[in-house]
PDB file of C-alpha atoms in Angstrom:
ATOM      1  CA  MET Y   1      51.971 157.111 105.680  1.00 90.00           C
ATOM      2  CA  SER Y   2      52.435 154.007 107.788  1.00 96.00           C
ATOM      3  CA  LEU Y   3      54.049 153.991 111.199  1.00 98.00           C
ATOM      4  CA  PRO Y   4      57.571 152.522 111.190  1.00 98.00           C
ATOM      5  CA  GLY Y   5      57.533 148.785 111.613  1.00 98.00           C
ATOM      6  CA  LYS Y   6      58.688 145.337 110.645  1.00 98.00           C
ATOM      7  CA  LYS Y   7      57.447 142.710 108.229  1.00 98.00           C
ATOM      8  CA  ILE Y   8      55.802 139.603 109.649  1.00 98.00           C
ATOM      9  CA  GLN Y   9      54.538 136.819 107.403  1.00 98.00           C
ATOM     10  CA  ILE Y  10      51.047 135.780 108.453  1.00 98.00           C
ATOM     11  CA  ASN Y  11      49.082 133.167 106.522  1.00 98.00           C
ATOM     12  CA  GLU Y  12      51.289 133.669 103.452  1.00 97.00           C
ATOM     13  CA  VAL Y  13      50.833 137.454 103.546  1.00 98.00           C
ATOM     14  CA  ASN Y  14      53.499 139.952 104.603  1.00 99.00           C
ATOM     15  CA  TYR Y  15      52.060 142.298 107.216  1.00 99.00           C
ATOM     16  CA  HIS Y  16      53.732 145.583 108.121  1.00 99.00           C
ATOM     17  CA  VAL Y  17      53.505 145.868 111.910  1.00 99.00           C
ATOM     18  CA  TYR Y  18      54.383 148.706 114.270  1.00 99.00           C
ATOM     19  CA  ASP Y  19      55.552 147.134 117.537  1.00 99.00           C
ATOM     20  CA  GLU Y  20      56.913 149.501 120.164  1.00 98.00           C
ATOM     21  CA  GLY Y  21      57.194 149.477 123.933  1.00 97.00           C
ATOM     22  CA  ASP Y  22      58.516 146.945 126.418  1.00 92.00           C
ATOM     23  CA  SER Y  23      55.584 146.033 128.612  1.00 93.00           C
ATOM     24  CA  ASP Y  24      53.260 143.170 129.466  1.00 94.00           C
ATOM     25  CA  GLN Y  25      50.353 145.594 129.056  1.00 96.00           C
ATOM     26  CA  VAL Y  26      49.695 145.306 125.333  1.00 98.00           C
ATOM     27  CA  VAL Y  27      47.252 147.227 123.170  1.00 99.00           C
ATOM     28  CA  ILE Y  28      46.483 146.449 119.523  1.00 99.00           C
ATOM     29  CA  LEU Y  29      45.278 149.291 117.280  1.00 99.00           C
ATOM     30  CA  LEU Y  30      43.273 148.335 114.171  1.00 99.00           C
ATOM     31  CA  HIS Y  31      42.652 151.044 111.574  1.00 99.00           C
ATOM     32  CA  GLY Y  32      39.879 151.134 109.017  1.00 98.00           C
ATOM     33  CA  GLN Y  33      39.167 152.440 105.536  1.00 98.00           C
ATOM     34  CA  PRO Y  34      40.980 154.116 103.777  1.00 98.00           C
ATOM     35  CA  ASP Y  35      43.814 154.468 106.271  1.00 98.00           C
ATOM     36  CA  THR Y  36      47.070 152.934 107.474  1.00 99.00           C
ATOM     37  CA  SER Y  37      48.659 152.450 110.875  1.00 99.00           C
ATOM     38  CA  GLY Y  38      49.836 156.053 110.514  1.00 98.00           C
ATOM     39  CA  MET Y  39      46.439 157.372 111.545  1.00 98.00           C
ATOM     40  CA  TRP Y  40      47.277 156.228 115.103  1.00 99.00           C
ATOM     41  CA  GLU Y  41      50.479 158.282 115.315  1.00 98.00           C
ATOM     42  CA  HIS Y  42      49.331 160.486 118.195  1.00 98.00           C
ATOM     43  CA  GLN Y  43      47.706 157.664 120.158  1.00 99.00           C
ATOM     44  CA  ALA Y  44      50.526 155.150 119.600  1.00 99.00           C
ATOM     45  CA  THR Y  45      53.200 157.586 120.756  1.00 98.00           C
ATOM     46  CA  ALA Y  46      51.245 158.508 123.877  1.00 98.00           C
ATOM     47  CA  LEU Y  47      50.421 154.907 124.764  1.00 98.00           C
ATOM     48  CA  VAL Y  48      54.049 153.822 124.460  1.00 98.00           C
ATOM     49  CA  GLY Y  49      55.026 156.812 126.588  1.00 97.00           C
ATOM     50  CA  ALA Y  50      52.474 155.749 129.194  1.00 97.00           C
ATOM     51  CA  GLY Y  51      54.041 152.300 129.490  1.00 96.00           C
ATOM     52  CA  PHE Y  52      52.085 150.224 126.993  1.00 98.00           C
ATOM     53  CA  ARG Y  53      53.414 147.948 124.299  1.00 98.00           C
ATOM     54  CA  VAL Y  54      51.603 149.038 121.147  1.00 99.00           C
ATOM     55  CA  ILE Y  55      50.937 146.793 118.143  1.00 99.00           C
ATOM     56  CA  ALA Y  56      49.511 148.556 115.079  1.00 99.00           C
ATOM     57  CA  PRO Y  57      49.465 146.655 111.783  1.00 99.00           C
ATOM     58  CA  ASP Y  58      48.754 148.041 108.372  1.00 99.00           C
ATOM     59  CA  MET Y  59      45.613 146.035 107.699  1.00 99.00           C
ATOM     60  CA  LEU Y  60      45.400 143.754 104.674  1.00 99.00           C
ATOM     61  CA  GLY Y  61      45.537 145.727 101.431  1.00 98.00           C
ATOM     62  CA  TYR Y  62      46.777 148.939 103.056  1.00 99.00           C
ATOM     63  CA  GLY Y  63      50.050 150.784 103.468  1.00 98.00           C
ATOM     64  CA  GLU Y  64      53.092 148.526 103.409  1.00 98.00           C
ATOM     65  CA  THR Y  65      51.169 145.286 103.990  1.00 99.00           C
ATOM     66  CA  ASP Y  66      50.639 142.993 100.996  1.00 99.00           C
ATOM     67  CA  LYS Y  67      47.639 143.695  98.790  1.00 99.00           C
ATOM     68  CA  PRO Y  68      46.219 140.452  97.408  1.00 98.00           C
ATOM     69  CA  GLN Y  69      44.232 141.102  94.253  1.00 97.00           C
ATOM     70  CA  ALA Y  70      41.535 138.486  94.912  1.00 98.00           C
ATOM     71  CA  ALA Y  71      38.621 139.845  96.940  1.00 97.00           C
ATOM     72  CA  ALA Y  72      38.065 136.425  98.518  1.00 98.00           C
ATOM     73  CA  ARG Y  73      41.219 136.924 100.616  1.00 98.00           C
ATOM     74  CA  TYR Y  74      39.537 139.861 102.410  1.00 98.00           C
ATOM     75  CA  THR Y  75      36.545 138.081 103.931  1.00 98.00           C
ATOM     76  CA  ALA Y  76      35.917 138.680 107.618  1.00 96.00           C
ATOM     77  CA  ASP Y  77      37.022 135.160 108.513  1.00 97.00           C
ATOM     78  CA  HIS Y  78      40.347 135.598 106.697  1.00 98.00           C
ATOM     79  CA  ILE Y  79      40.985 138.988 108.308  1.00 99.00           C
ATOM     80  CA  LEU Y  80      40.208 137.684 111.787  1.00 99.00           C
ATOM     81  CA  ALA Y  81      42.386 134.621 111.210  1.00 99.00           C
ATOM     82  CA  ASP Y  82      45.259 136.925 110.265  1.00 99.00           C
ATOM     83  CA  ILE Y  83      44.934 139.002 113.425  1.00 99.00           C
ATOM     84  CA  LEU Y  84      44.700 135.918 115.624  1.00 99.00           C
ATOM     85  CA  ALA Y  85      47.769 134.475 113.887  1.00 99.00           C
ATOM     86  CA  LEU Y  86      49.618 137.749 114.500  1.00 99.00           C
ATOM     87  CA  ILE Y  87      48.734 137.568 118.193  1.00 98.00           C
ATOM     88  CA  GLU Y  88      50.002 133.989 118.332  1.00 98.00           C
ATOM     89  CA  HIS Y  89      53.169 134.847 116.387  1.00 98.00           C
ATOM     90  CA  LEU Y  90      54.019 137.652 118.817  1.00 98.00           C
ATOM     91  CA  GLN Y  91      53.050 135.445 121.803  1.00 97.00           C
ATOM     92  CA  LEU Y  92      51.028 138.258 123.309  1.00 97.00           C
ATOM     93  CA  PRO Y  93      49.474 138.049 126.782  1.00 96.00           C
ATOM     94  CA  LYS Y  94      45.872 139.024 127.487  1.00 97.00           C
ATOM     95  CA  MET Y  95      45.604 142.415 125.835  1.00 98.00           C
ATOM     96  CA  ASP Y  96      43.565 145.495 125.061  1.00 99.00           C
ATOM     97  CA  ILE Y  97      42.208 146.135 121.575  1.00 99.00           C
ATOM     98  CA  VAL Y  98      41.114 149.352 119.850  1.00 99.00           C
ATOM     99  CA  GLY Y  99      39.379 149.487 116.480  1.00 99.00           C
ATOM    100  CA  HIS Y 100      38.040 152.151 114.124  1.00 99.00           C
ATOM    101  CA  ASP Y 101      35.737 151.736 111.113  1.00 98.00           C
ATOM    102  CA  TRP Y 102      36.508 148.337 109.507  1.00 98.00           C
ATOM    103  CA  GLY Y 103      39.099 147.917 112.261  1.00 99.00           C
ATOM    104  CA  ALA Y 104      36.290 148.268 114.812  1.00 98.00           C
ATOM    105  CA  PHE Y 105      34.235 145.702 112.922  1.00 97.00           C
ATOM    106  CA  ALA Y 106      37.235 143.382 113.344  1.00 98.00           C
ATOM    107  CA  SER Y 107      37.754 144.280 117.009  1.00 99.00           C
ATOM    108  CA  TRP Y 108      34.086 143.604 117.797  1.00 99.00           C
ATOM    109  CA  GLU Y 109      34.213 140.237 116.054  1.00 98.00           C
ATOM    110  CA  LEU Y 110      37.367 139.335 117.954  1.00 99.00           C
ATOM    111  CA  VAL Y 111      36.073 140.230 121.417  1.00 99.00           C
ATOM    112  CA  LEU Y 112      32.804 138.423 120.679  1.00 98.00           C
ATOM    113  CA  ARG Y 113      34.484 135.280 119.342  1.00 98.00           C
ATOM    114  CA  LYS Y 114      37.566 135.155 121.583  1.00 98.00           C
ATOM    115  CA  PRO Y 115      36.778 137.120 124.759  1.00 99.00           C
ATOM    116  CA  GLU Y 116      39.383 135.221 126.750  1.00 98.00           C
ATOM    117  CA  LEU Y 117      42.158 136.952 124.783  1.00 99.00           C
ATOM    118  CA  PHE Y 118      41.179 140.514 125.661  1.00 99.00           C
ATOM    119  CA  ARG Y 119      41.219 142.612 128.826  1.00 98.00           C
ATOM    120  CA  LYS Y 120      39.536 145.764 127.489  1.00 99.00           C
ATOM    121  CA  HIS Y 121      38.091 146.976 124.205  1.00 99.00           C
ATOM    122  CA  VAL Y 122      37.579 150.376 122.584  1.00 99.00           C
ATOM    123  CA  ALA Y 123      35.277 150.751 119.573  1.00 99.00           C
ATOM    124  CA  LEU Y 124      35.555 154.039 117.700  1.00 99.00           C
ATOM    125  CA  ALA Y 125      32.526 154.980 115.543  1.00 98.00           C
ATOM    126  CA  VAL Y 126      31.118 151.427 115.352  1.00 97.00           C
ATOM    127  CA  GLY Y 127      28.662 149.942 117.840  1.00 97.00           C
ATOM    128  CA  HIS Y 128      28.005 146.280 118.619  1.00 97.00           C
ATOM    129  CA  PRO Y 129      27.549 144.586 115.215  1.00 94.00           C
ATOM    130  CA  GLY Y 130      24.182 143.166 116.197  1.00 91.00           C
ATOM    131  CA  GLY Y 131      22.871 146.707 116.598  1.00 90.00           C
ATOM    132  CA  ILE Y 132      23.160 147.518 112.921  1.00 83.00           C
ATOM    133  CA  PHE Y 133      19.988 145.494 112.400  1.00 79.00           C
ATOM    134  CA  ASP Y 134      17.960 147.247 115.112  1.00 78.00           C
ATOM    135  CA  ASP Y 135      16.744 149.897 112.671  1.00 71.00           C
ATOM    136  CA  MET Y 136      16.047 148.449 109.236  1.00 71.00           C
ATOM    137  CA  SER Y 137      14.512 151.657 107.889  1.00 77.00           C
ATOM    138  CA  MET Y 138      15.294 153.206 104.524  1.00 80.00           C
ATOM    139  CA  ALA Y 139      17.168 155.976 106.325  1.00 78.00           C
ATOM    140  CA  SER Y 140      19.498 153.530 108.068  1.00 76.00           C
ATOM    141  CA  VAL Y 141      20.197 151.581 104.884  1.00 80.00           C
ATOM    142  CA  LYS Y 142      20.973 154.813 103.033  1.00 83.00           C
ATOM    143  CA  THR Y 143      23.833 155.525 105.425  1.00 81.00           C
ATOM    144  CA  ASN Y 144      25.639 152.496 103.967  1.00 82.00           C
ATOM    145  CA  TRP Y 145      25.571 153.895 100.411  1.00 89.00           C
ATOM    146  CA  TYR Y 146      29.370 154.115 100.191  1.00 90.00           C
ATOM    147  CA  MET Y 147      29.753 150.427 101.060  1.00 90.00           C
ATOM    148  CA  PHE Y 148      27.424 149.506  98.215  1.00 90.00           C
ATOM    149  CA  MET Y 149      29.283 151.955  95.933  1.00 92.00           C
ATOM    150  CA  ASN Y 150      32.669 150.441  96.755  1.00 94.00           C
ATOM    151  CA  GLY Y 151      31.467 147.056  95.566  1.00 91.00           C
ATOM    152  CA  GLN Y 152      30.492 148.269  92.112  1.00 92.00           C
ATOM    153  CA  GLU Y 153      32.455 147.125  89.066  1.00 90.00           C
ATOM    154  CA  HIS Y 154      33.646 150.566  87.965  1.00 95.00           C
ATOM    155  CA  ALA Y 155      34.199 152.110  91.405  1.00 96.00           C
ATOM    156  CA  ALA Y 156      37.985 152.272  91.077  1.00 96.00           C
ATOM    157  CA  GLU Y 157      37.755 154.013  87.713  1.00 96.00           C
ATOM    158  CA  LEU Y 158      35.203 156.501  89.039  1.00 97.00           C
ATOM    159  CA  TYR Y 159      37.211 157.322  92.147  1.00 97.00           C
ATOM    160  CA  ALA Y 160      40.475 157.941  90.268  1.00 96.00           C
ATOM    161  CA  GLN Y 161      38.935 160.031  87.469  1.00 96.00           C
ATOM    162  CA  ASN Y 162      39.758 163.765  87.236  1.00 96.00           C
ATOM    163  CA  ASN Y 163      42.324 163.773  90.040  1.00 95.00           C
ATOM    164  CA  PHE Y 164      40.028 161.811  92.361  1.00 97.00           C
ATOM    165  CA  LYS Y 165      37.217 164.352  92.043  1.00 97.00           C
ATOM    166  CA  PHE Y 166      34.445 161.966  93.140  1.00 96.00           C
ATOM    167  CA  MET Y 167      36.532 160.581  95.992  1.00 96.00           C
ATOM    168  CA  ARG Y 168      37.403 164.079  97.198  1.00 97.00           C
ATOM    169  CA  GLU Y 169      33.949 165.627  96.867  1.00 96.00           C
ATOM    170  CA  ALA Y 170      31.512 162.761  97.505  1.00 94.00           C
ATOM    171  CA  LEU Y 171      33.240 159.791  99.120  1.00 94.00           C
ATOM    172  CA  LEU Y 172      35.816 161.230 101.533  1.00 96.00           C
ATOM    173  CA  PRO Y 173      35.294 165.020 101.766  1.00 96.00           C
ATOM    174  CA  SER Y 174      35.744 165.076 105.552  1.00 96.00           C
ATOM    175  CA  HIS Y 175      38.946 163.025 105.700  1.00 98.00           C
ATOM    176  CA  PRO Y 176      41.611 165.080 107.533  1.00 97.00           C
ATOM    177  CA  ASP Y 177      44.459 163.992 105.222  1.00 97.00           C
ATOM    178  CA  LEU Y 178      42.825 163.483 101.856  1.00 97.00           C
ATOM    179  CA  ASP Y 179      45.973 164.254  99.855  1.00 97.00           C
ATOM    180  CA  GLU Y 180      47.794 161.400 101.602  1.00 98.00           C
ATOM    181  CA  VAL Y 181      44.912 159.038 100.852  1.00 98.00           C
ATOM    182  CA  THR Y 182      44.677 159.934  97.164  1.00 98.00           C
ATOM    183  CA  SER Y 183      48.449 159.683  96.754  1.00 98.00           C
ATOM    184  CA  ARG Y 184      48.244 156.065  97.924  1.00 98.00           C
ATOM    185  CA  MET Y 185      45.124 155.324  95.917  1.00 98.00           C
ATOM    186  CA  ALA Y 186      46.860 156.505  92.730  1.00 97.00           C
ATOM    187  CA  ASP Y 187      48.374 153.020  92.748  1.00 98.00           C
ATOM    188  CA  PRO Y 188      45.684 150.747  91.225  1.00 97.00           C
ATOM    189  CA  VAL Y 189      46.880 147.877  93.407  1.00 98.00           C
ATOM    190  CA  ALA Y 190      46.257 149.951  96.540  1.00 98.00           C
ATOM    191  CA  MET Y 191      42.854 151.074  95.272  1.00 98.00           C
ATOM    192  CA  ASN Y 192      41.912 147.460  94.597  1.00 98.00           C
ATOM    193  CA  GLY Y 193      43.022 146.460  98.086  1.00 98.00           C
ATOM    194  CA  MET Y 194      40.825 149.107  99.690  1.00 98.00           C
ATOM    195  CA  LEU Y 195      37.758 148.200  97.644  1.00 98.00           C
ATOM    196  CA  ASN Y 196      38.240 144.482  98.264  1.00 98.00           C
ATOM    197  CA  TRP Y 197      37.085 144.927 101.866  1.00 97.00           C
ATOM    198  CA  ASP Y 198      33.605 145.889 100.673  1.00 96.00           C
ATOM    199  CA  ARG Y 199      33.595 143.433  97.778  1.00 96.00           C
ATOM    200  CA  ALA Y 200      34.348 140.553 100.145  1.00 96.00           C
ATOM    201  CA  ASN Y 201      32.012 141.639 102.953  1.00 94.00           C
ATOM    202  CA  GLN Y 202      28.908 142.882 101.192  1.00 89.00           C
ATOM    203  CA  MET Y 203      26.181 144.555 103.206  1.00 86.00           C
ATOM    204  CA  VAL Y 204      23.542 142.674 101.219  1.00 88.00           C
ATOM    205  CA  SER Y 205      25.002 139.412 102.516  1.00 89.00           C
ATOM    206  CA  PHE Y 206      24.913 140.667 106.116  1.00 85.00           C
ATOM    207  CA  TYR Y 207      21.307 141.807 105.757  1.00 85.00           C
ATOM    208  CA  LEU Y 208      20.302 138.499 104.156  1.00 90.00           C
ATOM    209  CA  ALA Y 209      22.002 136.479 106.888  1.00 88.00           C
ATOM    210  CA  HIS Y 210      20.192 138.533 109.512  1.00 83.00           C
ATOM    211  CA  VAL Y 211      16.678 138.399 108.057  1.00 85.00           C
ATOM    212  CA  SER Y 212      17.044 134.668 107.338  1.00 89.00           C
ATOM    213  CA  GLY Y 213      18.105 134.010 110.924  1.00 85.00           C
ATOM    214  CA  GLU Y 214      21.555 132.717 109.985  1.00 86.00           C
ATOM    215  CA  LEU Y 215      23.439 135.559 111.697  1.00 85.00           C
ATOM    216  CA  GLU Y 216      22.985 136.281 115.383  1.00 86.00           C
ATOM    217  CA  TYR Y 217      25.347 138.080 117.725  1.00 92.00           C
ATOM    218  CA  GLY Y 218      25.620 137.407 121.434  1.00 94.00           C
ATOM    219  CA  ASN Y 219      26.374 139.947 124.127  1.00 97.00           C
ATOM    220  CA  CYS Y 220      29.915 141.191 124.653  1.00 99.00           C
ATOM    221  CA  LYS Y 221      31.797 139.854 127.667  1.00 99.00           C
ATOM    222  CA  VAL Y 222      34.825 142.172 127.353  1.00 99.00           C
ATOM    223  CA  PRO Y 223      34.669 145.598 129.066  1.00 98.00           C
ATOM    224  CA  THR Y 224      34.159 148.096 126.263  1.00 99.00           C
ATOM    225  CA  MET Y 225      34.244 151.837 125.716  1.00 99.00           C
ATOM    226  CA  GLY Y 226      32.385 153.139 122.672  1.00 99.00           C
ATOM    227  CA  VAL Y 227      33.285 156.543 121.237  1.00 99.00           C
ATOM    228  CA  TRP Y 228      31.144 158.333 118.659  1.00 98.00           C
ATOM    229  CA  SER Y 229      31.616 161.748 117.051  1.00 98.00           C
ATOM    230  CA  SER Y 230      28.715 164.041 116.204  1.00 97.00           C
ATOM    231  CA  GLY Y 231      30.232 165.012 112.842  1.00 96.00           C
ATOM    232  CA  ASP Y 232      30.441 161.437 111.537  1.00 96.00           C
ATOM    233  CA  ALA Y 233      28.874 161.513 108.071  1.00 93.00           C
ATOM    234  CA  TYR Y 234      29.296 157.762 107.542  1.00 92.00           C
ATOM    235  CA  LEU Y 235      27.861 156.378 110.767  1.00 90.00           C
ATOM    236  CA  PRO Y 236      25.587 159.260 111.792  1.00 90.00           C
ATOM    237  CA  GLU Y 237      23.186 157.327 114.020  1.00 88.00           C
ATOM    238  CA  GLU Y 238      24.288 157.755 117.616  1.00 94.00           C
ATOM    239  CA  SER Y 239      21.666 155.221 118.680  1.00 92.00           C
ATOM    240  CA  TRP Y 240      23.735 152.375 117.239  1.00 93.00           C
ATOM    241  CA  MET Y 241      26.517 153.173 119.682  1.00 96.00           C
ATOM    242  CA  THR Y 242      24.364 154.054 122.680  1.00 96.00           C
ATOM    243  CA  GLY Y 243      22.218 150.970 122.109  1.00 95.00           C
ATOM    244  CA  THR Y 244      25.296 148.821 122.628  1.00 97.00           C
ATOM    245  CA  ALA Y 245      24.668 149.137 126.369  1.00 98.00           C
ATOM    246  CA  GLN Y 246      21.890 146.547 125.985  1.00 96.00           C
ATOM    247  CA  ARG Y 247      24.289 144.126 124.309  1.00 97.00           C
ATOM    248  CA  MET Y 248      26.930 144.088 127.029  1.00 98.00           C
ATOM    249  CA  ASP Y 249      27.566 141.486 129.726  1.00 98.00           C
ATOM    250  CA  ALA Y 250      30.564 143.489 130.951  1.00 98.00           C
ATOM    251  CA  ASP Y 251      31.376 147.092 131.858  1.00 98.00           C
ATOM    252  CA  TRP Y 252      30.260 149.641 129.265  1.00 99.00           C
ATOM    253  CA  ARG Y 253      31.257 153.273 128.875  1.00 98.00           C
ATOM    254  CA  TYR Y 254      30.035 155.689 126.222  1.00 99.00           C
ATOM    255  CA  GLU Y 255      31.771 158.901 125.155  1.00 99.00           C
ATOM    256  CA  ARG Y 256      30.534 161.452 122.600  1.00 98.00           C
ATOM    257  CA  ILE Y 257      32.943 163.861 120.896  1.00 98.00           C
ATOM    258  CA  GLU Y 258      31.313 167.016 119.597  1.00 97.00           C
ATOM    259  CA  GLY Y 259      32.061 168.238 116.094  1.00 94.00           C
ATOM    260  CA  ALA Y 260      34.738 165.751 115.062  1.00 98.00           C
ATOM    261  CA  SER Y 261      34.395 163.835 111.818  1.00 98.00           C
ATOM    262  CA  HIS Y 262      34.455 160.066 111.384  1.00 98.00           C
ATOM    263  CA  TRP Y 263      38.243 160.342 111.901  1.00 98.00           C
ATOM    264  CA  MET Y 264      38.031 161.586 115.462  1.00 98.00           C
ATOM    265  CA  MET Y 265      41.505 160.353 116.388  1.00 98.00           C
ATOM    266  CA  MET Y 266      42.939 162.724 113.769  1.00 98.00           C
ATOM    267  CA  ASP Y 267      40.532 165.645 114.275  1.00 98.00           C
ATOM    268  CA  GLU Y 268      40.694 165.550 118.076  1.00 98.00           C
ATOM    269  CA  PRO Y 269      43.868 163.585 118.801  1.00 98.00           C
ATOM    270  CA  GLU Y 270      44.340 164.718 122.397  1.00 98.00           C
ATOM    271  CA  THR Y 271      40.717 164.040 123.308  1.00 98.00           C
ATOM    272  CA  VAL Y 272      40.798 160.521 121.886  1.00 99.00           C
ATOM    273  CA  THR Y 273      44.224 159.790 123.355  1.00 99.00           C
ATOM    274  CA  ASN Y 274      43.138 160.912 126.820  1.00 98.00           C
ATOM    275  CA  LEU Y 275      40.017 158.759 126.614  1.00 98.00           C
ATOM    276  CA  LEU Y 276      42.110 155.726 125.668  1.00 99.00           C
ATOM    277  CA  LEU Y 277      44.597 156.316 128.465  1.00 98.00           C
ATOM    278  CA  ASP Y 278      41.853 156.817 131.034  1.00 97.00           C
ATOM    279  CA  TRP Y 279      39.921 153.699 130.016  1.00 98.00           C
ATOM    280  CA  LEU Y 280      42.885 151.394 129.532  1.00 98.00           C
ATOM    281  CA  ARG Y 281      44.595 152.470 132.751  1.00 91.00           C
ATOM    282  CA  VAL Y 282      41.545 151.713 134.891  1.00 66.00           C
ATOM    283  CA  GLY Y 283      41.911 148.577 136.978  1.00 63.00           C
ATOM    284  CA  ASP Y 284      42.382 145.063 135.694  1.00 55.00           C
ATOM    285  CA  SER Y 285      38.738 144.495 134.860  1.00 51.00           C
ATOM    286  CA  SER Y 286      37.846 141.212 133.268  1.00 47.00           C
ATOM    287  CA  GLY Y 287      34.098 141.798 133.103  1.00 42.00           C
TER     288      GLY Y 287
END
């Protein structure tokens, strides 16, 4: 379930946006797959209570935000353009940004492309995007199996079959609120929206761009905290996150949460919230 919010039209798409708090210290929370802004409930409430203004959109294709049927609308460039347009629409000052899963992919791209917009960054589960290519072994590629699966022609049919049996037992068995996810995914339009992220941003294309030399990432100039959980079945290689230290030209902090799943902010809400408050409250660092 999405956090309460308002509709804002961005690039001809209606985004549902949680916007609470009256402060010049702004933090944007970007969720990933297969979630909504509601996954930030604990963190958003605490951040507002601590004096932050919190912006948490339902990302494209999720929750109460529009769900374009064409996969081409979900490319990284379109998603990033939407977030930048949202920032401009709300006339936000230099801000903090927190991302998880696909939301962390977006937050990394934003701080790398537009570092002047951001004061501090938190990446949950996902390390610097350049680090994904550091280990091109079969083992590392296997960890992306679900991204390849999501791009297959009959994925939606497979996932919905037999009361979402495959989704429950193979794709998302560790999700803390699987009933909520499957209730949303029962709508074919919502299922299509979720899968469009992987259809539009295929791992094969990223790998090809890297090995051909077309895709190179620079170091990050925005102070960043990376948080990884030892029970993450989707991004199980801690080295991706710890290796981010070598890709930073600004302050870097690493935190490991023992036992939590990929959805650490739901499994260990107080731990994640306290880490966010501690990092975002520290000084006015600009790297």
